[in-house]
Amino acid sequence: MRVSAVIPAFNEAAEIAEAVKHARAAGAEEVIVVDGGSADATVASARKAGADRVISSFRGRGLQQRAGAAAASGDALWFLHADARPSTSAVQAIRTALQGGGSWGAFRVRHDAEGWMIRLADRRSHRTTLPYGDQGIFVTRAAYEAAGGVPKQPLMEDLEFALRLRRHAGPPVRCQEVITVSARRWLARPLRTTLCWWSFPLLYRLGVSAERLARWYGAERSSPENP
């Protein structure tokens, strides 16, 4: 089973090289970086780090992930954030999950910061059946196509994608391996970010549109790598 890692990025010159190297070290046979029009050295850094392909897309995490999935050659797709650092056993865990009868799944998350609020958010990833995008969602090509791909919406695309996958392919496999992700945006505004993390998924499932939530999120949605 060939696993393709897809990494959307926007102005991530400081992070993208490590993201590419970690995806490769984790065992991904193909690493695709999808740039959303960066004004910094993201593209050059990704190429220098050894990405198999660096392609351009309209800006927006969902759009960029769709573009990367369309360009990928793998039997399985693995969606990572530019500040994600998976373990070296991650791809083996993906193969075990998918060859064992699963169609999709995700990892546990640990943010690289301390504090009870951030640890509470991390613990959610240990038991959820609706993983967020920073949990490194992986999926077979067949299940991806059956679910219609990553939704084209301005916010909560990860939750909507998980809802569709669960509907079409059943519950996810919950891998015990940990992906370490940056807490940089939480550290900048911990209270507001924590509030968004916990309230927005509920509001979305209660019927508040992704477009309205994106307006409420406002300027903080400055990058496809924001939560």
CSV table of C-alpha atoms in Angstrom, one decimal:
chain,number,residue,atom,x,y,z
A,1,MET,CA,0.0,0.0,0.0
A,2,ARG,CA,1.5,3.3,-1.2
A,3,VAL,CA,0.8,6.2,1.2
A,4,SER,CA,0.8,9.8,-0.1
A,5,ALA,CA,1.2,12.6,2.4
A,6,VAL,CA,-0.6,15.8,1.5
A,7,ILE,CA,0.5,19.0,3.2
A,8,PRO,CA,-1.3,22.3,2.6
A,9,ALA,CA,0.8,25.4,3.3
A,10,PHE,CA,0.6,29.2,3.3
A,11,ASN,CA,3.6,31.3,4.3
A,12,GLU,CA,5.1,28.4,6.2
A,13,ALA,CA,8.7,28.8,5.2
A,14,ALA,CA,9.8,28.3,8.8
A,15,GLU,CA,7.9,25.0,9.2
A,16,ILE,CA,7.5,23.3,5.9
A,17,ALA,CA,11.0,21.8,5.5
A,18,GLU,CA,10.6,19.9,8.8
A,19,ALA,CA,7.1,18.9,7.9
A,20,VAL,CA,8.4,17.3,4.6
A,21,LYS,CA,11.3,15.6,6.4
A,22,HIS,CA,9.1,14.2,9.2
A,23,ALA,CA,6.5,12.9,6.7
A,24,ARG,CA,9.3,11.1,4.8
A,25,ALA,CA,10.9,9.8,8.0
A,26,ALA,CA,7.5,8.4,9.0
A,27,GLY,CA,7.5,6.3,5.9
A,28,ALA,CA,5.4,8.2,3.3
A,29,GLU,CA,6.3,7.1,-0.2
A,30,GLU,CA,5.1,10.4,-1.7
A,31,VAL,CA,5.0,13.9,-0.1
A,32,ILE,CA,3.0,16.6,-1.8
A,33,VAL,CA,3.1,20.2,-0.6
A,34,VAL,CA,0.2,22.3,-1.9
A,35,ASP,CA,1.0,26.0,-1.7
A,36,GLY,CA,-1.8,28.5,-1.4
A,37,GLY,CA,0.0,31.5,-2.8
A,38,SER,CA,2.7,32.1,-0.2
A,39,ALA,CA,4.6,35.4,-0.2
A,40,ASP,CA,7.6,33.8,1.6
A,41,ALA,CA,10.0,31.0,0.7
A,42,THR,CA,7.6,28.2,1.4
A,43,VAL,CA,7.8,26.7,-2.1
A,44,ALA,CA,11.6,26.8,-2.3
A,45,SER,CA,11.9,25.4,1.2
A,46,ALA,CA,9.6,22.5,0.4
A,47,ARG,CA,11.5,21.6,-2.8
A,48,LYS,CA,14.8,21.8,-1.0
A,49,ALA,CA,13.5,19.5,1.7
A,50,GLY,CA,12.7,16.9,-0.8
A,51,ALA,CA,9.0,17.1,-1.5
A,52,ASP,CA,8.1,14.9,-4.5
A,53,ARG,CA,5.7,17.6,-5.8
A,54,VAL,CA,5.1,21.2,-4.9
A,55,ILE,CA,1.9,22.4,-6.5
A,56,SER,CA,-0.2,25.6,-6.4
A,57,SER,CA,-3.8,25.9,-5.5
A,58,PHE,CA,-6.3,28.6,-4.6
A,59,ARG,CA,-5.9,29.4,-0.9
A,60,GLY,CA,-7.9,27.5,1.7
A,61,ARG,CA,-7.1,24.3,3.5
A,62,GLY,CA,-10.0,22.3,2.0
A,63,LEU,CA,-9.2,23.4,-1.6
A,64,GLN,CA,-5.5,22.8,-1.1
A,65,GLN,CA,-6.1,19.3,0.3
A,66,ARG,CA,-8.4,18.5,-2.7
A,67,ALA,CA,-5.7,19.6,-5.1
A,68,GLY,CA,-3.1,17.5,-3.3
A,69,ALA,CA,-5.4,14.4,-3.3
A,70,ALA,CA,-6.0,14.8,-7.0
A,71,ALA,CA,-2.2,15.0,-7.7
A,72,ALA,CA,-1.3,12.1,-5.4
A,73,SER,CA,-0.6,8.6,-6.7
A,74,GLY,CA,-1.0,6.7,-3.5
A,75,ASP,CA,-3.6,4.0,-2.5
A,76,ALA,CA,-4.0,5.9,0.7
A,77,LEU,CA,-4.0,9.6,1.4
A,78,TRP,CA,-2.6,11.1,4.6
A,79,PHE,CA,-3.5,14.8,5.4
A,80,LEU,CA,-0.9,16.6,7.5
A,81,HIS,CA,-0.6,20.2,8.7
A,82,ALA,CA,2.6,22.1,8.0
A,83,ASP,CA,3.4,22.2,11.7
A,84,ALA,CA,2.8,18.5,12.3
A,85,ARG,CA,5.6,16.2,13.3
A,86,PRO,CA,4.4,12.5,13.1
A,87,SER,CA,6.4,9.6,14.7
A,88,THR,CA,8.6,7.4,12.5
A,89,SER,CA,6.1,4.6,12.9
A,90,ALA,CA,3.1,6.5,11.6
A,91,VAL,CA,2.9,5.1,8.1
A,92,GLN,CA,3.3,1.5,9.4
A,93,ALA,CA,0.4,2.3,11.7
A,94,ILE,CA,-1.6,3.6,8.8
A,95,ARG,CA,-0.9,0.4,6.8
A,96,THR,CA,-1.9,-1.8,9.8
A,97,ALA,CA,-5.1,0.1,10.2
A,98,LEU,CA,-6.1,0.0,6.6
A,99,GLN,CA,-5.0,-3.5,5.8
A,100,GLY,CA,-6.8,-4.7,8.9
A,101,GLY,CA,-10.1,-3.7,7.5
A,102,GLY,CA,-10.4,0.0,8.3
A,103,SER,CA,-11.1,2.6,5.6
A,104,TRP,CA,-9.9,5.7,7.5
A,105,GLY,CA,-8.5,6.9,10.7
A,106,ALA,CA,-6.4,9.4,12.7
A,107,PHE,CA,-3.8,9.8,15.3
A,108,ARG,CA,-3.6,11.2,18.8
A,109,VAL,CA,-2.3,14.8,19.1
A,110,ARG,CA,0.0,16.4,21.5
A,111,HIS,CA,0.7,20.2,21.3
A,112,ASP,CA,4.2,21.3,22.1
A,113,ALA,CA,3.2,23.4,25.1
A,114,GLU,CA,2.1,22.9,28.7
A,115,GLY,CA,-1.0,24.0,30.5
A,116,TRP,CA,-4.3,22.4,31.6
A,117,MET,CA,-6.3,23.9,28.7
A,118,ILE,CA,-4.0,22.6,26.0
A,119,ARG,CA,-3.8,19.2,27.7
A,120,LEU,CA,-7.6,19.0,27.8
A,121,ALA,CA,-7.7,19.6,24.1
A,122,ASP,CA,-5.1,16.9,23.5
A,123,ARG,CA,-7.1,14.4,25.5
A,124,ARG,CA,-10.0,14.8,23.2
A,125,SER,CA,-8.0,13.3,20.4
A,126,HIS,CA,-7.5,10.1,22.4
A,127,ARG,CA,-11.1,9.1,22.2
A,128,THR,CA,-13.0,11.1,19.5
A,129,THR,CA,-14.8,9.4,16.6
A,130,LEU,CA,-14.7,12.7,14.7
A,131,PRO,CA,-11.1,13.7,14.4
A,132,TYR,CA,-9.8,17.2,13.6
A,133,GLY,CA,-7.5,17.9,10.8
A,134,ASP,CA,-4.4,18.2,13.0
A,135,GLN,CA,-4.8,14.6,13.9
A,136,GLY,CA,-3.4,13.5,10.6
A,137,ILE,CA,-6.5,12.0,9.0
A,138,PHE,CA,-5.7,9.1,6.6
A,139,VAL,CA,-8.1,7.4,4.2
A,140,THR,CA,-8.1,4.9,1.4
A,141,ARG,CA,-8.6,6.3,-2.0
A,142,ALA,CA,-11.9,4.5,-2.4
A,143,ALA,CA,-13.3,5.9,0.8
A,144,TYR,CA,-12.1,9.3,0.0
A,145,GLU,CA,-13.9,9.2,-3.4
A,146,ALA,CA,-17.0,7.8,-1.9
A,147,ALA,CA,-17.2,10.6,0.7
A,148,GLY,CA,-16.8,13.2,-2.0
A,149,GLY,CA,-13.3,14.4,-1.0
A,150,VAL,CA,-12.5,17.2,1.4
A,151,PRO,CA,-15.4,19.7,1.4
A,152,LYS,CA,-15.0,23.1,-0.3
A,153,GLN,CA,-15.9,25.3,2.6
A,154,PRO,CA,-14.1,28.1,4.5
A,155,LEU,CA,-14.0,26.5,7.9
A,156,MET,CA,-14.8,23.2,9.7
A,157,GLU,CA,-13.8,21.3,6.5
A,158,ASP,CA,-12.1,18.7,8.7
A,159,LEU,CA,-15.2,18.1,10.8
A,160,GLU,CA,-17.5,17.9,7.7
A,161,PHE,CA,-15.0,15.5,6.1
A,162,ALA,CA,-15.0,13.3,9.2
A,163,LEU,CA,-18.8,13.3,9.3
A,164,ARG,CA,-18.9,12.2,5.6
A,165,LEU,CA,-16.3,9.5,6.1
A,166,ARG,CA,-18.1,8.1,9.1
A,167,ARG,CA,-21.3,8.1,7.2
A,168,HIS,CA,-19.8,6.3,4.1
A,169,ALA,CA,-17.1,4.2,5.7
A,170,GLY,CA,-18.0,3.7,9.4
A,171,PRO,CA,-16.0,4.8,12.4
A,172,PRO,CA,-12.3,5.7,12.2
A,173,VAL,CA,-9.4,3.6,13.4
A,174,ARG,CA,-7.9,5.4,16.3
A,175,CYS,CA,-4.1,5.0,16.1
A,176,GLN,CA,-2.2,5.2,19.4
A,177,GLU,CA,0.8,6.9,17.9
A,178,VAL,CA,1.1,10.6,18.6
A,179,ILE,CA,1.5,13.5,16.2
A,180,THR,CA,3.2,16.5,17.8
A,181,VAL,CA,1.8,19.8,16.5
A,182,SER,CA,2.7,23.4,17.2
A,183,ALA,CA,0.8,25.3,19.9
A,184,ARG,CA,1.9,28.6,18.4
A,185,ARG,CA,-1.6,30.0,17.7
A,186,TRP,CA,-2.9,28.8,21.0
A,187,LEU,CA,0.0,30.5,22.8
A,188,ALA,CA,-0.8,33.7,21.0
A,189,ARG,CA,-4.4,33.8,22.2
A,190,PRO,CA,-5.1,30.8,24.6
A,191,LEU,CA,-8.5,31.8,25.9
A,192,ARG,CA,-10.0,32.7,22.5
A,193,THR,CA,-8.5,29.8,20.7
A,194,THR,CA,-9.7,27.3,23.4
A,195,LEU,CA,-13.2,28.8,23.1
A,196,CYS,CA,-13.2,28.3,19.4
A,197,TRP,CA,-11.9,24.8,19.6
A,198,TRP,CA,-14.7,23.7,21.9
A,199,SER,CA,-17.6,25.8,20.7
A,200,PHE,CA,-17.3,25.9,16.9
A,201,PRO,CA,-17.7,22.1,16.3
A,202,LEU,CA,-20.9,22.1,18.5
A,203,LEU,CA,-22.2,25.2,16.7
A,204,TYR,CA,-21.5,23.7,13.4
A,205,ARG,CA,-23.3,20.5,14.2
A,206,LEU,CA,-26.2,22.5,15.5
A,207,GLY,CA,-26.6,24.1,12.1
A,208,VAL,CA,-24.5,27.3,12.1
A,209,SER,CA,-22.9,27.5,8.6
A,210,ALA,CA,-19.2,27.3,7.9
A,211,GLU,CA,-19.4,30.7,6.3
A,212,ARG,CA,-20.9,32.3,9.4
A,213,LEU,CA,-18.3,30.6,11.6
A,214,ALA,CA,-15.6,31.8,9.3
A,215,ARG,CA,-16.9,35.4,9.7
A,216,TRP,CA,-16.9,35.1,13.4
A,217,TYR,CA,-13.4,33.7,13.4
A,218,GLY,CA,-12.5,36.8,11.3
A,219,ALA,CA,-8.8,37.8,10.9
A,220,GLU,CA,-7.6,34.7,12.8
A,221,ARG,CA,-8.4,32.6,9.8
A,222,SER,CA,-5.4,34.1,8.1
A,223,SER,CA,-3.9,30.8,7.0
A,224,PRO,CA,-5.1,27.3,5.9
A,225,GLU,CA,-3.1,26.0,8.8
A,226,ASN,CA,-5.2,27.8,11.4
A,227,PRO,CA,-7.6,25.6,13.4
